[in-house]
PDB file of N, CA and C in Angstrom:
ATOM      1  N   MET M   1     121.069-205.542  33.924  1.00 82.00           N
ATOM      2  CA  MET M   1     120.668-204.991  32.717  1.00 82.00           C
ATOM      3  C   MET M   1     121.234-203.706  32.076  1.00 82.00           C
ATOM      4  N   ASP M   2     121.982-203.654  30.936  1.00 82.00           N
ATOM      5  CA  ASP M   2     122.675-202.450  30.625  1.00 82.00           C
ATOM      6  C   ASP M   2     121.628-201.691  29.753  1.00 82.00           C
ATOM      7  N   ALA M   3     121.917-200.623  29.490  1.00 82.00           N
ATOM      8  CA  ALA M   3     121.282-199.504  28.637  1.00 82.00           C
ATOM      9  C   ALA M   3     120.738-200.138  27.365  1.00 82.00           C
ATOM     10  N   ASP M   4     121.650-201.005  26.592  1.00 82.00           N
ATOM     11  CA  ASP M   4     121.078-201.525  25.253  1.00 82.00           C
ATOM     12  C   ASP M   4     120.209-202.545  25.546  1.00 82.00           C
ATOM     13  N   GLU M   5     120.470-203.186  26.523  1.00 86.00           N
ATOM     14  CA  GLU M   5     119.183-204.335  26.836  1.00 86.00           C
ATOM     15  C   GLU M   5     117.908-203.678  27.251  1.00 86.00           C
ATOM     16  N   LEU M   6     117.959-202.765  27.995  1.00 86.00           N
ATOM     17  CA  LEU M   6     116.616-201.913  28.515  1.00 86.00           C
ATOM     18  C   LEU M   6     116.149-201.272  27.312  1.00 86.00           C
ATOM     19  N   ALA M   7     116.827-200.836  26.423  1.00 84.00           N
ATOM     20  CA  ALA M   7     116.278-200.273  25.187  1.00 84.00           C
ATOM     21  C   ALA M   7     115.467-201.287  24.520  1.00 84.00           C
ATOM     22  N   GLY M   8     116.259-202.414  24.271  1.00 85.00           N
ATOM     23  CA  GLY M   8     115.411-203.555  23.532  1.00 85.00           C
ATOM     24  C   GLY M   8     114.173-204.024  24.154  1.00 85.00           C
ATOM     25  N   VAL M   9     114.256-203.944  25.511  1.00 89.00           N
ATOM     26  CA  VAL M   9     112.957-204.597  26.246  1.00 89.00           C
ATOM     27  C   VAL M   9     111.909-203.417  25.844  1.00 89.00           C
ATOM     28  N   LEU M  10     112.118-201.959  26.069  1.00 88.00           N
ATOM     29  CA  LEU M  10     111.328-200.996  25.711  1.00 88.00           C
ATOM     30  C   LEU M  10     110.518-201.303  24.315  1.00 88.00           C
ATOM     31  N   VAL M  11     111.582-201.426  23.315  1.00 86.00           N
ATOM     32  CA  VAL M  11     111.056-201.282  22.074  1.00 86.00           C
ATOM     33  C   VAL M  11     110.052-202.404  21.940  1.00 86.00           C
ATOM     34  N   GLU M  12     110.422-203.793  22.335  1.00 88.00           N
ATOM     35  CA  GLU M  12     109.559-205.018  22.165  1.00 88.00           C
ATOM     36  C   GLU M  12     108.482-204.845  22.884  1.00 88.00           C
ATOM     37  N   ASN M  13     108.054-203.856  23.642  1.00 87.00           N
ATOM     38  CA  ASN M  13     106.879-203.772  24.500  1.00 87.00           C
ATOM     39  C   ASN M  13     106.043-202.577  23.900  1.00 87.00           C
ATOM     40  N   LEU M  14     106.307-201.871  23.140  1.00 88.00           N
ATOM     41  CA  LEU M  14     105.758-200.614  22.777  1.00 88.00           C
ATOM     42  C   LEU M  14     104.524-201.052  21.917  1.00 88.00           C
ATOM     43  N   ASP M  15     103.555-200.422  22.135  1.00 90.00           N
ATOM     44  CA  ASP M  15     102.044-200.736  21.404  1.00 90.00           C
ATOM     45  C   ASP M  15     102.136-200.031  19.963  1.00 90.00           C
ATOM     46  N   GLU M  16     101.329-200.633  19.296  1.00 89.00           N
ATOM     47  CA  GLU M  16     101.432-199.962  17.859  1.00 89.00           C
ATOM     48  C   GLU M  16     100.404-198.728  17.937  1.00 89.00           C
ATOM     49  N   LEU M  17     100.900-197.678  17.186  1.00 89.00           N
ATOM     50  CA  LEU M  17     100.313-196.576  17.138  1.00 89.00           C
ATOM     51  C   LEU M  17      99.111-196.425  16.126  1.00 89.00           C
ATOM     52  N   ASP M  18      97.994-196.066  16.134  1.00 90.00           N
ATOM     53  CA  ASP M  18      96.959-196.323  15.347  1.00 90.00           C
ATOM     54  C   ASP M  18      97.203-195.931  13.888  1.00 90.00           C
ATOM     55  N   GLY M  19      96.863-196.838  12.876  1.00 89.00           N
ATOM     56  CA  GLY M  19      97.137-196.428  11.513  1.00 89.00           C
ATOM     57  C   GLY M  19      98.633-196.663  11.005  1.00 89.00           C
ATOM     58  N   PHE M  20      99.301-197.345  11.958  1.00 92.00           N
ATOM     59  CA  PHE M  20     100.930-197.371  11.854  1.00 92.00           C
ATOM     60  C   PHE M  20     101.142-198.973  12.092  1.00 92.00           C
ATOM     61  N   GLY M  21     102.327-199.372  11.745  1.00 90.00           N
ATOM     62  CA  GLY M  21     102.808-200.787  11.907  1.00 90.00           C
ATOM     63  C   GLY M  21     103.603-200.817  13.179  1.00 90.00           C
ATOM     64  N   VAL M  22     104.328-201.888  13.438  1.00 90.00           N
ATOM     65  CA  VAL M  22     105.006-201.923  14.528  1.00 90.00           C
ATOM     66  C   VAL M  22     106.341-201.031  14.316  1.00 90.00           C
ATOM     67  N   TRP M  23     106.683-200.750  15.700  1.00 92.00           N
ATOM     68  CA  TRP M  23     108.096-199.809  15.810  1.00 92.00           C
ATOM     69  C   TRP M  23     109.347-200.547  15.199  1.00 92.00           C
ATOM     70  N   THR M  24     109.999-199.939  14.343  1.00 91.00           N
ATOM     71  CA  THR M  24     111.141-200.593  13.924  1.00 91.00           C
ATOM     72  C   THR M  24     112.358-199.603  14.330  1.00 91.00           C
ATOM     73  N   GLU M  25     113.454-200.287  14.707  1.00 91.00           N
ATOM     74  CA  GLU M  25     114.836-199.323  15.316  1.00 91.00           C
ATOM     75  C   GLU M  25     115.444-199.048  13.966  1.00 91.00           C
ATOM     76  N   VAL M  26     115.937-197.702  13.674  1.00 92.00           N
ATOM     77  CA  VAL M  26     116.558-197.486  12.492  1.00 92.00           C
ATOM     78  C   VAL M  26     117.815-196.698  13.044  1.00 92.00           C
ATOM     79  N   ASP M  27     118.637-196.194  12.031  1.00 91.00           N
ATOM     80  CA  ASP M  27     119.815-195.454  12.352  1.00 91.00           C
ATOM     81  C   ASP M  27     119.146-193.808  12.252  1.00 91.00           C
ATOM     82  N   TYR M  28     120.035-193.137  12.554  1.00 91.00           N
ATOM     83  CA  TYR M  28     119.765-191.608  12.784  1.00 91.00           C
ATOM     84  C   TYR M  28     119.205-190.998  11.454  1.00 91.00           C
ATOM     85  N   ASP M  29     119.982-191.437  10.310  1.00 90.00           N
ATOM     86  CA  ASP M  29     119.741-190.868   9.073  1.00 90.00           C
ATOM     87  C   ASP M  29     118.293-191.355   8.478  1.00 90.00           C
ATOM     88  N   ARG M  30     118.053-192.298   8.781  1.00 90.00           N
ATOM     89  CA  ARG M  30     116.718-192.964   8.421  1.00 90.00           C
ATOM     90  C   ARG M  30     115.495-192.229   9.228  1.00 90.00           C
ATOM     91  N   PHE M  31     115.758-192.126  10.542  1.00 91.00           N
ATOM     92  CA  PHE M  31     114.908-191.216  11.464  1.00 91.00           C
ATOM     93  C   PHE M  31     114.660-189.928  11.301  1.00 91.00           C
ATOM     94  N   ASN M  32     115.798-189.315  10.687  1.00 90.00           N
ATOM     95  CA  ASN M  32     115.890-187.989  10.497  1.00 90.00           C
ATOM     96  C   ASN M  32     114.892-187.616   9.362  1.00 90.00           C
ATOM     97  N   GLY M  33     114.833-188.534   8.293  1.00 88.00           N
ATOM     98  CA  GLY M  33     113.897-188.189   7.009  1.00 88.00           C
ATOM     99  C   GLY M  33     112.531-188.643   7.333  1.00 88.00           C
ATOM    100  N   ALA M  34     112.408-189.240   8.356  1.00 89.00           N
ATOM    101  CA  ALA M  34     111.115-190.277   8.255  1.00 89.00           C
ATOM    102  C   ALA M  34     109.790-189.321   8.142  1.00 89.00           C
ATOM    103  N   ASN M  35     109.864-188.105   9.095  1.00 81.00           N
ATOM    104  CA  ASN M  35     108.671-187.261   9.048  1.00 81.00           C
ATOM    105  C   ASN M  35     108.299-186.754   7.723  1.00 81.00           C
ATOM    106  N   SER M  36     109.047-186.467   6.779  1.00 85.00           N
ATOM    107  CA  SER M  36     108.920-185.931   5.491  1.00 85.00           C
ATOM    108  C   SER M  36     108.139-187.010   4.483  1.00 85.00           C
ATOM    109  N   ARG M  37     108.344-188.208   5.039  1.00 88.00           N
ATOM    110  CA  ARG M  37     107.662-189.409   4.233  1.00 88.00           C
ATOM    111  C   ARG M  37     106.357-189.836   5.009  1.00 88.00           C
ATOM    112  N   GLY M  38     105.994-189.231   5.997  1.00 88.00           N
ATOM    113  CA  GLY M  38     104.691-189.764   6.604  1.00 88.00           C
ATOM    114  C   GLY M  38     104.784-190.507   7.638  1.00 88.00           C
ATOM    115  N   TRP M  39     106.074-191.120   8.095  1.00 91.00           N
ATOM    116  CA  TRP M  39     106.127-192.121   9.158  1.00 91.00           C
ATOM    117  C   TRP M  39     106.159-191.662  10.468  1.00 91.00           C
ATOM    118  N   ALA M  40     105.597-192.313  11.433  1.00 93.00           N
ATOM    119  CA  ALA M  40     105.654-192.058  12.728  1.00 93.00           C
ATOM    120  C   ALA M  40     107.081-192.161  13.442  1.00 93.00           C
ATOM    121  N   THR M  41     107.439-191.268  14.210  1.00 93.00           N
ATOM    122  CA  THR M  41     109.013-191.482  14.858  1.00 93.00           C
ATOM    123  C   THR M  41     108.752-191.415  16.439  1.00 93.00           C
ATOM    124  N   ALA M  42     109.640-191.895  17.107  1.00 92.00           N
ATOM    125  CA  ALA M  42     110.010-191.845  18.294  1.00 92.00           C
ATOM    126  C   ALA M  42     111.515-192.115  18.686  1.00 92.00           C
ATOM    127  N   TYR M  43     111.839-191.465  19.751  1.00 92.00           N
ATOM    128  CA  TYR M  43     113.385-191.896  20.206  1.00 92.00           C
ATOM    129  C   TYR M  43     113.388-191.668  21.557  1.00 92.00           C
ATOM    130  N   PHE M  44     114.360-192.332  22.050  1.00 89.00           N
ATOM    131  CA  PHE M  44     114.536-192.122  23.854  1.00 89.00           C
ATOM    132  C   PHE M  44     116.137-192.453  23.961  1.00 89.00           C
ATOM    133  N   GLU M  45     116.475-191.972  24.871  1.00 90.00           N
ATOM    134  CA  GLU M  45     118.084-192.092  25.417  1.00 90.00           C
ATOM    135  C   GLU M  45     118.009-192.637  26.979  1.00 90.00           C
ATOM    136  N   ILE M  46     118.807-193.580  27.168  1.00 88.00           N
ATOM    137  CA  ILE M  46     118.926-194.116  28.438  1.00 88.00           C
ATOM    138  C   ILE M  46     120.535-193.891  28.854  1.00 88.00           C
ATOM    139  N   THR M  47     120.734-193.084  29.851  1.00 87.00           N
ATOM    140  CA  THR M  47     122.012-192.989  30.437  1.00 87.00           C
ATOM    141  C   THR M  47     122.093-193.329  31.981  1.00 87.00           C
ATOM    142  N   SER M  48     123.091-193.931  32.240  1.00 83.00           N
ATOM    143  CA  SER M  48     123.225-194.271  33.593  1.00 83.00           C
ATOM    144  C   SER M  48     123.758-193.062  34.318  1.00 83.00           C
ATOM    145  N   SER M  49     123.749-192.997  35.648  1.00 84.00           N
ATOM    146  CA  SER M  49     124.010-191.852  36.328  1.00 84.00           C
ATOM    147  C   SER M  49     125.342-191.405  36.510  1.00 84.00           C
ATOM    148  N   ASP M  50     126.247-192.227  36.054  1.00 86.00           N
ATOM    149  CA  ASP M  50     127.630-191.891  35.866  1.00 86.00           C
ATOM    150  C   ASP M  50     128.063-191.338  34.173  1.00 86.00           C
ATOM    151  N   GLY M  51     127.043-191.691  33.410  1.00 78.00           N
ATOM    152  CA  GLY M  51     127.253-191.509  32.094  1.00 78.00           C
ATOM    153  C   GLY M  51     128.078-192.443  31.370  1.00 78.00           C
ATOM    154  N   ARG M  52     128.494-193.505  31.938  1.00 81.00           N
ATOM    155  CA  ARG M  52     129.253-194.661  31.297  1.00 81.00           C
ATOM    156  C   ARG M  52     128.297-195.683  30.443  1.00 81.00           C
ATOM    157  N   ASP M  53     127.055-195.641  30.834  1.00 82.00           N
ATOM    158  CA  ASP M  53     126.495-196.550  29.930  1.00 82.00           C
ATOM    159  C   ASP M  53     125.159-195.608  29.345  1.00 82.00           C
ATOM    160  N   ALA M  54     125.270-195.673  28.111  1.00 82.00           N
ATOM    161  CA  ALA M  54     124.150-194.794  27.385  1.00 82.00           C
ATOM    162  C   ALA M  54     123.942-195.584  26.111  1.00 82.00           C
ATOM    163  N   SER M  55     122.512-195.263  25.777  1.00 84.00           N
ATOM    164  CA  SER M  55     122.105-195.819  24.747  1.00 84.00           C
ATOM    165  C   SER M  55     120.958-194.972  23.902  1.00 84.00           C
ATOM    166  N   MET M  56     121.060-194.744  22.662  1.00 89.00           N
ATOM    167  CA  MET M  56     120.209-193.575  22.128  1.00 89.00           C
ATOM    168  C   MET M  56     119.512-194.729  21.002  1.00 89.00           C
ATOM    169  N   THR M  57     118.215-194.560  21.007  1.00 91.00           N
ATOM    170  CA  THR M  57     117.278-195.587  20.184  1.00 91.00           C
ATOM    171  C   THR M  57     116.365-194.601  19.389  1.00 91.00           C
ATOM    172  N   TYR M  58     116.450-194.728  18.003  1.00 93.00           N
ATOM    173  CA  TYR M  58     115.610-194.024  17.050  1.00 93.00           C
ATOM    174  C   TYR M  58     114.672-195.130  16.510  1.00 93.00           C
ATOM    175  N   LEU M  59     113.493-194.786  16.311  1.00 93.00           N
ATOM    176  CA  LEU M  59     112.197-195.626  15.894  1.00 93.00           C
ATOM    177  C   LEU M  59     111.429-195.013  15.017  1.00 93.00           C
ATOM    178  N   VAL M  60     110.859-195.908  13.985  1.00 94.00           N
ATOM    179  CA  VAL M  60     109.917-195.373  13.093  1.00 94.00           C
ATOM    180  C   VAL M  60     108.855-196.438  12.952  1.00 94.00           C
ATOM    181  N   ALA M  61     107.709-195.939  12.736  1.00 93.00           N
ATOM    182  CA  ALA M  61     106.738-196.906  12.486  1.00 93.00           C
ATOM    183  C   ALA M  61     106.053-196.532  11.045  1.00 93.00           C
ATOM    184  N   TYR M  62     105.949-197.501  10.102  1.00 92.00           N
ATOM    185  CA  TYR M  62     105.426-197.297   8.772  1.00 92.00           C
ATOM    186  C   TYR M  62     104.049-197.343   8.692  1.00 92.00           C
ATOM    187  N   PRO M  63     103.322-196.475   7.912  1.00 91.00           N
ATOM    188  CA  PRO M  63     101.735-196.496   7.734  1.00 91.00           C
ATOM    189  C   PRO M  63     101.342-197.911   7.619  1.00 91.00           C
ATOM    190  N   ALA M  64     100.562-198.396   8.197  1.00 86.00           N
ATOM    191  CA  ALA M  64      99.828-199.916   8.048  1.00 86.00           C
ATOM    192  C   ALA M  64      98.954-199.794   6.614  1.00 86.00           C
ATOM    193  N   GLU M  65      99.253-201.077   6.111  1.00 77.00           N
ATOM    194  CA  GLU M  65      98.400-201.028   4.870  1.00 77.00           C
ATOM    195  C   GLU M  65      96.828-201.388   5.218  1.00 77.00           C
ATOM    196  N   PRO M  66      96.242-200.742   4.468  1.00 69.00           N
ATOM    197  CA  PRO M  66      94.713-200.780   4.786  1.00 69.00           C
ATOM    198  C   PRO M  66      94.250-202.181   4.551  1.00 69.00           C
ATOM    199  N   ASP M  67      93.206-202.505   5.583  1.00 64.00           N
ATOM    200  CA  ASP M  67      92.875-204.101   5.413  1.00 64.00           C
ATOM    201  C   ASP M  67      91.996-203.932   4.161  1.00 64.00           C
ATOM    202  N   PRO M  68      91.886-205.081   3.620  1.00 62.00           N
ATOM    203  CA  PRO M  68      91.092-204.905   2.117  1.00 62.00           C
ATOM    204  C   PRO M  68      89.694-205.348   2.658  1.00 62.00           C
ATOM    205  N   ASP M  69      88.427-204.771   1.927  1.00 64.00           N
ATOM    206  CA  ASP M  69      87.208-204.990   2.291  1.00 64.00           C
ATOM    207  C   ASP M  69      86.751-206.260   1.421  1.00 64.00           C
ATOM    208  N   ASP M  70      86.753-207.408   2.430  1.00 66.00           N
ATOM    209  CA  ASP M  70      86.565-208.607   2.159  1.00 66.00           C
ATOM    210  C   ASP M  70      85.077-208.937   1.299  1.00 66.00           C
ATOM    211  N   GLY M  71      83.901-207.924   1.806  1.00 73.00           N
ATOM    212  CA  GLY M  71      82.894-208.043   1.184  1.00 73.00           C
ATOM    213  C   GLY M  71      82.570-207.463  -0.042  1.00 73.00           C
ATOM    214  N   ALA M  72      83.735-206.555  -0.500  1.00 73.00           N
ATOM    215  CA  ALA M  72      83.575-205.635  -1.674  1.00 73.00           C
ATOM    216  C   ALA M  72      83.269-206.469  -2.972  1.00 73.00           C
ATOM    217  N   VAL M  73      83.910-207.473  -3.159  1.00 73.00           N
ATOM    218  CA  VAL M  73      83.895-208.338  -4.315  1.00 73.00           C
ATOM    219  C   VAL M  73      82.468-208.898  -4.419  1.00 73.00           C
ATOM    220  N   ASP M  74      81.932-209.488  -3.204  1.00 75.00           N
ATOM    221  CA  ASP M  74      80.661-209.953  -3.284  1.00 75.00           C
ATOM    222  C   ASP M  74      79.570-209.012  -3.678  1.00 75.00           C
ATOM    223  N   ARG M  75      79.642-207.844  -2.893  1.00 79.00           N
ATOM    224  CA  ARG M  75      79.019-206.619  -2.992  1.00 79.00           C
ATOM    225  C   ARG M  75      78.854-206.121  -4.495  1.00 79.00           C
ATOM    226  N   ALA M  76      80.006-206.168  -5.354  1.00 78.00           N
ATOM    227  CA  ALA M  76      79.979-205.939  -6.587  1.00 78.00           C
ATOM    228  C   ALA M  76      79.253-206.771  -7.472  1.00 78.00           C
ATOM    229  N   TYR M  77      79.627-208.117  -7.156  1.00 77.00           N
ATOM    230  CA  TYR M  77      78.927-209.199  -8.053  1.00 77.00           C
ATOM    231  C   TYR M  77      77.480-209.199  -7.929  1.00 77.00           C
ATOM    232  N   ASP M  78      76.912-208.989  -6.582  1.00 80.00           N
ATOM    233  CA  ASP M  78      75.659-208.779  -6.354  1.00 80.00           C
ATOM    234  C   ASP M  78      74.899-207.619  -7.380  1.00 80.00           C
ATOM    235  N   GLU M  79      75.600-206.555  -7.267  1.00 82.00           N
ATOM    236  CA  GLU M  79      75.299-205.497  -7.856  1.00 82.00           C
ATOM    237  C   GLU M  79      74.977-205.561  -9.282  1.00 82.00           C
ATOM    238  N   VAL M  80      76.130-206.475 -10.004  1.00 80.00           N
ATOM    239  CA  VAL M  80      75.967-206.590 -11.411  1.00 80.00           C
ATOM    240  C   VAL M  80      74.799-207.506 -11.733  1.00 80.00           C
ATOM    241  N   LYS M  81      74.565-208.570 -10.922  1.00 79.00           N
ATOM    242  CA  LYS M  81      73.380-209.564 -10.988  1.00 79.00           C
ATOM    243  C   LYS M  81      72.103-208.876 -10.892  1.00 79.00           C
ATOM    244  N   ASP M  82      72.055-207.903  -9.954  1.00 80.00           N
ATOM    245  CA  ASP M  82      70.880-207.230  -9.777  1.00 80.00           C
ATOM    246  C   ASP M  82      70.341-206.335 -11.050  1.00 80.00           C
ATOM    247  N   HIS M  83      71.777-205.691 -11.619  1.00 76.00           N
ATOM    248  CA  HIS M  83      71.330-204.814 -12.641  1.00 76.00           C
ATOM    249  C   HIS M  83      70.933-205.800 -13.973  1.00 76.00           C
ATOM    250  N   GLN M  84      71.468-206.834 -14.034  1.00 78.00           N
ATOM    251  CA  GLN M  84      71.179-207.835 -15.191  1.00 78.00           C
ATOM    252  C   GLN M  84      69.806-208.236 -15.019  1.00 78.00           C
ATOM    253  N   ILE M  85      69.250-208.186 -13.940  1.00 82.00           N
ATOM    254  CA  ILE M  85      67.837-208.981 -13.869  1.00 82.00           C
ATOM    255  C   ILE M  85      66.793-207.804 -13.657  1.00 82.00           C
ATOM    256  N   GLY M  86      67.229-206.377 -13.742  1.00 79.00           N
ATOM    257  CA  GLY M  86      66.520-205.282 -13.388  1.00 79.00           C
ATOM    258  C   GLY M  86      66.160-204.782 -12.020  1.00 79.00           C
ATOM    259  N   VAL M  87      66.806-205.504 -11.163  1.00 76.00           N
ATOM    260  CA  VAL M  87      66.691-204.895  -9.791  1.00 76.00           C
ATOM    261  C   VAL M  87      67.670-203.700  -9.476  1.00 76.00           C
ATOM    262  N   ASP M  88      66.973-202.536  -9.218  1.00 66.00           N
ATOM    263  CA  ASP M  88      67.925-201.358  -8.830  1.00 66.00           C
ATOM    264  C   ASP M  88      67.649-201.121  -7.536  1.00 66.00           C
ATOM    265  N   LEU M  89      68.535-200.983  -6.378  1.00 60.00           N
ATOM    266  CA  LEU M  89      68.059-200.602  -5.229  1.00 60.00           C
ATOM    267  C   LEU M  89      68.679-199.110  -4.943  1.00 60.00           C
TER     268      LEU M  89
END
């Protein structure tokens, strides 16, 4: 397995960071501006002992979209109905 293949295996097996989505490989320019945008960053370099096989990998993870509160609509409806019939909790 060469350095690029090994880098691909590592990226595929990275766990998600809490509050962020999956890790995405990006170029250096995008990686360099990631912190100012609130993205998580990681990078690693794999180099063979003779220096002939090398791979530098830059990763970002974008903030995860918050999960919608599925019960919010039901609670709002119940609150309106309760108010209409004079029940205030």
